[in-house]
Each structure stands twice: as C-alpha cells, then as structure tokens.
Short mmCIF file of C-alpha atoms in Angstrom, two decimals:
data_model
loop_
_atom_site.label_atom_id
_atom_site.label_comp_id
_atom_site.label_asym_id
_atom_site.label_seq_id
_atom_site.Cartn_x
_atom_site.Cartn_y
_atom_site.Cartn_z
CA MET A 1 -155.77 -21.17 -118.06
CA LYS A 2 -153.61 -21.79 -121.11
CA ASN A 3 -150.56 -22.38 -118.88
CA ALA A 4 -152.42 -25.18 -117.13
CA LYS A 5 -153.06 -26.98 -120.41
CA THR A 6 -149.72 -26.67 -122.14
CA PHE A 7 -147.40 -29.64 -122.27
CA GLY A 8 -144.95 -29.64 -119.40
CA ALA A 9 -146.43 -26.76 -117.38
CA LEU A 10 -148.98 -27.92 -114.85
CA THR A 11 -149.54 -31.32 -116.39
CA HIS A 12 -145.88 -32.40 -116.79
CA GLY A 13 -147.06 -34.19 -119.93
CA CYS A 14 -149.91 -36.06 -118.18
CA ARG A 15 -153.62 -35.43 -117.73
CA VAL A 16 -154.71 -32.93 -115.09
CA SER A 17 -156.78 -34.30 -112.23
CA ASP A 18 -159.55 -32.18 -110.72
CA SER A 19 -157.71 -31.83 -107.42
CA VAL A 20 -154.53 -30.56 -109.09
CA LEU A 21 -156.50 -28.10 -111.21
CA ALA A 22 -158.43 -26.83 -108.17
CA ARG A 23 -155.23 -26.38 -106.15
CA TRP A 24 -153.54 -24.53 -109.00
CA THR A 25 -156.43 -22.13 -109.63
CA GLN A 26 -156.86 -21.42 -105.90
CA GLU A 27 -153.18 -20.58 -105.58
CA MET A 28 -153.50 -18.15 -108.48
CA THR A 29 -156.13 -16.06 -106.69
CA ALA A 30 -154.42 -16.35 -103.31
CA LEU A 31 -151.19 -14.92 -104.72
CA GLN A 32 -152.80 -12.28 -106.94
CA HIS A 33 -152.19 -9.45 -104.42
CA ILE A 34 -148.46 -10.30 -104.43
CA CYS A 35 -148.35 -10.11 -108.23
CA VAL A 36 -150.14 -6.74 -108.19
CA GLY A 37 -147.69 -5.47 -105.56
CA ILE A 38 -144.71 -6.54 -107.65
CA GLU A 39 -146.18 -4.81 -110.73
CA LYS A 40 -146.68 -1.57 -108.77
CA PHE A 41 -143.23 -1.71 -107.19
CA PHE A 42 -141.44 -2.14 -110.52
CA GLY A 43 -143.85 0.04 -112.48
CA VAL A 44 -144.73 -2.60 -115.04
CA ASP A 45 -147.99 -3.98 -116.40
CA LEU A 46 -148.01 -7.73 -117.01
CA THR A 47 -151.19 -7.97 -119.07
CA SER A 48 -151.40 -9.55 -122.51
CA SER A 49 -150.96 -7.13 -125.38
CA ASP A 50 -152.64 -7.22 -128.78
CA GLN A 51 -149.44 -8.63 -130.21
CA HIS A 52 -149.77 -11.73 -128.03
CA LEU A 53 -153.49 -12.12 -128.54
CA LYS A 54 -153.46 -11.94 -132.34
CA ILE A 55 -151.54 -15.02 -133.37
CA SER A 56 -153.95 -15.93 -136.12
CA ASP A 57 -152.87 -17.44 -139.43
CA SER A 58 -153.14 -14.06 -141.13
CA ARG A 59 -150.88 -12.48 -138.51
CA VAL A 60 -148.30 -15.24 -138.88
CA GLN A 61 -148.46 -14.87 -142.68
CA ARG A 62 -147.87 -11.10 -142.41
CA ASP A 63 -144.89 -11.66 -140.13
CA ASN A 64 -143.41 -14.19 -142.56
CA ASP A 65 -143.91 -11.77 -145.47
CA ASP A 66 -142.17 -9.02 -143.50
CA CYS A 67 -139.20 -11.29 -142.84
CA ARG A 68 -138.86 -12.06 -146.55
CA LYS A 69 -138.68 -8.33 -147.30
CA MET A 70 -135.65 -7.87 -145.05
CA ASP A 71 -132.40 -7.25 -146.83
CA PHE A 72 -130.12 -10.12 -145.80
CA ASN A 73 -126.79 -10.64 -147.49
CA ALA A 74 -125.55 -14.18 -146.87
CA GLU A 75 -122.29 -13.44 -148.67
CA SER A 76 -121.14 -10.96 -146.02
CA SER A 77 -122.30 -13.01 -143.05
CA VAL A 78 -120.06 -14.79 -140.56
CA PHE A 79 -120.93 -18.30 -139.39
CA ILE A 80 -120.15 -18.74 -135.71
CA ILE A 81 -119.58 -22.35 -134.72
CA ASP A 82 -119.82 -23.49 -131.11
CA GLY A 83 -116.54 -25.33 -130.55
CA GLY A 84 -118.09 -27.56 -127.87
CA TYR A 85 -120.71 -28.69 -130.36
CA LEU A 86 -118.03 -29.24 -132.98
CA LEU A 87 -115.93 -31.44 -130.66
CA HIS A 88 -118.82 -33.89 -130.29
CA ARG A 89 -120.24 -33.52 -133.82
CA VAL A 90 -117.27 -34.96 -135.70
CA ILE A 91 -117.05 -38.69 -134.96
CA TRP A 92 -113.56 -40.10 -134.50
CA ASN A 93 -112.29 -43.13 -136.37
CA ARG A 94 -110.98 -45.67 -133.80
CA VAL A 95 -107.61 -46.16 -135.52
CA SER A 96 -106.90 -42.53 -136.44
CA THR A 97 -104.13 -40.43 -134.95
CA PHE A 98 -104.96 -37.13 -133.28
CA SER A 99 -103.54 -35.36 -136.33
CA SER A 100 -105.95 -37.24 -138.58
CA ILE A 101 -108.81 -36.50 -136.17
CA CYS A 102 -107.96 -32.78 -136.36
CA ASP A 103 -107.96 -33.04 -140.17
CA ASN A 104 -111.51 -34.42 -139.94
CA TYR A 105 -112.54 -31.35 -137.93
CA VAL A 106 -111.00 -29.11 -140.59
CA THR A 107 -112.84 -31.00 -143.34
CA TYR A 108 -116.13 -30.69 -141.45
CA VAL A 109 -115.76 -26.92 -140.99
CA ARG A 110 -114.75 -26.39 -144.62
CA THR A 111 -117.56 -28.50 -146.10
CA LYS A 112 -120.42 -27.56 -143.77
CA CYS A 113 -119.64 -23.85 -143.34
CA LYS A 114 -118.49 -21.01 -145.51
CA SER A 115 -114.98 -19.65 -145.51
CA THR A 116 -116.20 -16.92 -143.15
CA ALA A 117 -116.71 -19.41 -140.30
CA LEU A 118 -115.47 -18.52 -136.83
CA VAL A 119 -115.02 -21.39 -134.37
CA ILE A 120 -115.28 -20.36 -130.71
CA PHE A 121 -114.20 -22.80 -128.00
CA ASN A 122 -114.89 -22.67 -124.28
CA GLY A 123 -111.87 -22.14 -122.05
CA TYR A 124 -111.03 -24.61 -119.31
CA PRO A 125 -109.28 -22.76 -116.46
CA GLU A 126 -106.84 -24.66 -114.24
CA ASN A 127 -108.59 -23.59 -111.04
CA GLU A 128 -112.27 -24.45 -111.45
CA THR A 129 -113.27 -22.73 -108.19
CA ILE A 130 -112.47 -19.28 -109.62
CA GLY A 131 -114.95 -19.48 -112.49
CA GLY A 132 -118.66 -18.86 -112.52
CA THR A 133 -121.70 -21.04 -112.99
CA LYS A 134 -120.29 -22.83 -116.03
CA SER A 135 -117.20 -23.93 -114.08
CA ALA A 136 -119.32 -25.14 -111.19
CA GLU A 137 -121.56 -27.13 -113.55
CA ARG A 138 -118.52 -28.55 -115.33
CA ALA A 139 -116.98 -29.58 -111.99
CA ARG A 140 -120.24 -31.27 -110.98
CA LYS A 141 -120.36 -33.26 -114.22
CA THR A 142 -116.68 -34.11 -113.89
CA ARG A 143 -117.19 -35.60 -110.43
CA LYS A 144 -120.03 -37.68 -111.83
CA GLN A 145 -118.07 -39.29 -114.66
CA MET A 146 -114.58 -38.49 -115.82
CA SER A 147 -111.93 -40.34 -117.73
CA SER A 148 -108.30 -40.20 -116.76
CA GLU A 149 -106.05 -37.49 -118.09
CA VAL A 150 -104.31 -38.59 -121.29
CA MET A 151 -100.90 -37.24 -122.23
CA PHE A 152 -100.92 -37.20 -126.02
CA ASP A 153 -99.51 -35.55 -129.10
CA GLU A 154 -100.63 -35.46 -132.73
CA THR A 155 -98.95 -38.75 -133.66
CA MET A 156 -100.73 -40.88 -131.07
CA ILE A 157 -103.91 -42.93 -131.47
CA PRO A 158 -106.53 -42.45 -128.74
CA LYS A 159 -106.82 -45.48 -126.45
CA VAL A 160 -110.26 -44.48 -125.09
CA SER A 161 -113.50 -43.63 -126.84
CA GLN A 162 -114.19 -40.08 -127.99
CA GLU A 163 -116.98 -39.72 -125.44
CA LYS A 164 -114.77 -40.80 -122.51
CA PHE A 165 -111.81 -38.74 -123.73
CA LEU A 166 -113.89 -35.55 -123.88
CA THR A 167 -115.23 -35.95 -120.32
CA ASN A 168 -111.86 -34.84 -118.95
CA PRO A 169 -111.46 -31.02 -119.19
CA LYS A 170 -107.66 -31.26 -119.45
CA ASN A 171 -107.89 -33.67 -122.38
CA LYS A 172 -110.42 -31.41 -124.04
CA ASP A 173 -108.27 -28.30 -123.45
CA ARG A 174 -105.19 -29.97 -124.95
CA LEU A 175 -107.18 -31.14 -127.99
CA ILE A 176 -108.57 -27.62 -128.45
CA SER A 177 -105.01 -26.23 -128.46
CA ILE A 178 -103.98 -28.67 -131.20
CA LEU A 179 -107.15 -27.89 -133.17
CA MET A 180 -106.61 -24.14 -132.88
CA ASN A 181 -103.06 -24.48 -134.21
CA LYS A 182 -104.37 -26.55 -137.12
CA PHE A 183 -107.21 -24.09 -137.85
CA SER A 184 -104.90 -21.07 -137.65
CA SER A 185 -102.35 -22.63 -140.01
CA LEU A 186 -105.16 -23.16 -142.55
CA ASN A 187 -106.64 -19.65 -142.14
CA ILE A 188 -109.78 -20.83 -140.35
CA ALA A 189 -110.69 -18.21 -137.77
CA CYS A 190 -110.90 -19.55 -134.23
CA MET A 191 -110.98 -18.19 -130.70
CA LYS A 192 -110.85 -19.58 -127.20
CA ALA A 193 -112.80 -17.88 -124.44
CA ASP A 194 -111.34 -17.47 -120.96
CA GLU A 195 -114.10 -19.67 -119.60
CA ASP A 196 -117.59 -19.86 -121.11
CA ALA A 197 -117.93 -18.81 -124.74
CA ASP A 198 -121.70 -18.39 -124.34
CA CYS A 199 -121.32 -15.39 -122.01
#
C-alpha cells in the first residue's frame, strides 16, 4: 500500500480518489498469479527483507556510523567531471572570445576541483544513425530546436547565446576539441568518449 501513497506513484502528486484506489488494488490481486509465475521462472523471491523493513532511526544511525569508520583517502581520489555538465555550468560573457571562454572553463576546473580532476566529454559522431539510444535522443532534441552550425576559431566572439550555440552538436564538438587542446596544454586530464560517456 505504501506505493499507492508515495508522491508520484499512484497519486501523481494529487489525492487518491476511492475509484482509483479500488481499481489499483483490484489489479494487484488480478495480476498476482503472473507475478508468482515470474518469480518461479527466474528463481527469485521478491518479498521484503529485514534490511528493508528496519529503516528506523537507530538503523540509520548505525549505517551512518559505519560509513564514518570507512577508510577514505581524499588525497588519492580522482574527481571525474561530466563534460556535458561543465559546458553548461560555466556561463559565457557576451563579449568574450572563444579563447577567453575556454580560459573560464580552465579556471572553473582548477578552482572547483582538485588537480586530480578528469574531464570526460561525450562524443558526437558524424552519422547519428549508427549510435545507440543517446544518439537517437540527441537527434530527437536536435530536430526540436537547433541553432545553425557556426564556423569559429579561438579568436572569434560568439554571435549567438551560449544556450543556442550548444544546441548544435557540431558546434559543441568543435568547442570540445578546442577545450581539450587547452586542458591538455595545461596538464588537466581530459577524455572524449566515442559517443556517450555515461556508458
């Protein structure tokens, strides 16, 4: 019944009417034999365990205490930065050149992250039909709203807003290439995935 009460599940953030609740609970019992069949077929048991039932304050406190006991060395850790996030996180000055914009990205990475940061960018393949789900989603968004392709170098000032500029995958790919050259020359580790860096 908890699933019926949680925000966004059955209620979609609203109150539950009696008819909706009745329909939902009747469907649960009507489909129970299918759930049991799936459990038998895969050899799993989908019942709640003690771990899930005991979420009391004392249990949470014990878990927090256990986490504090773990040996974690922040000095030897590597900070992985999502390049897609980074592209949108640093706000461009309207009258800055692309070189100056790239310098702002360098400053952001150096001030917000340790020297062990690794920036990983998504790749933008030429043929979007070859890629997987990420390419298909990117193509769908591109058809929805896309700026024109901008031929630029480091000395130019962007003529369109940052948001519009980054909606074009070719613009984004060219900017990533310039950024990677800048990062590499300053010994900031960076990589570019073939397609989706999250995979």
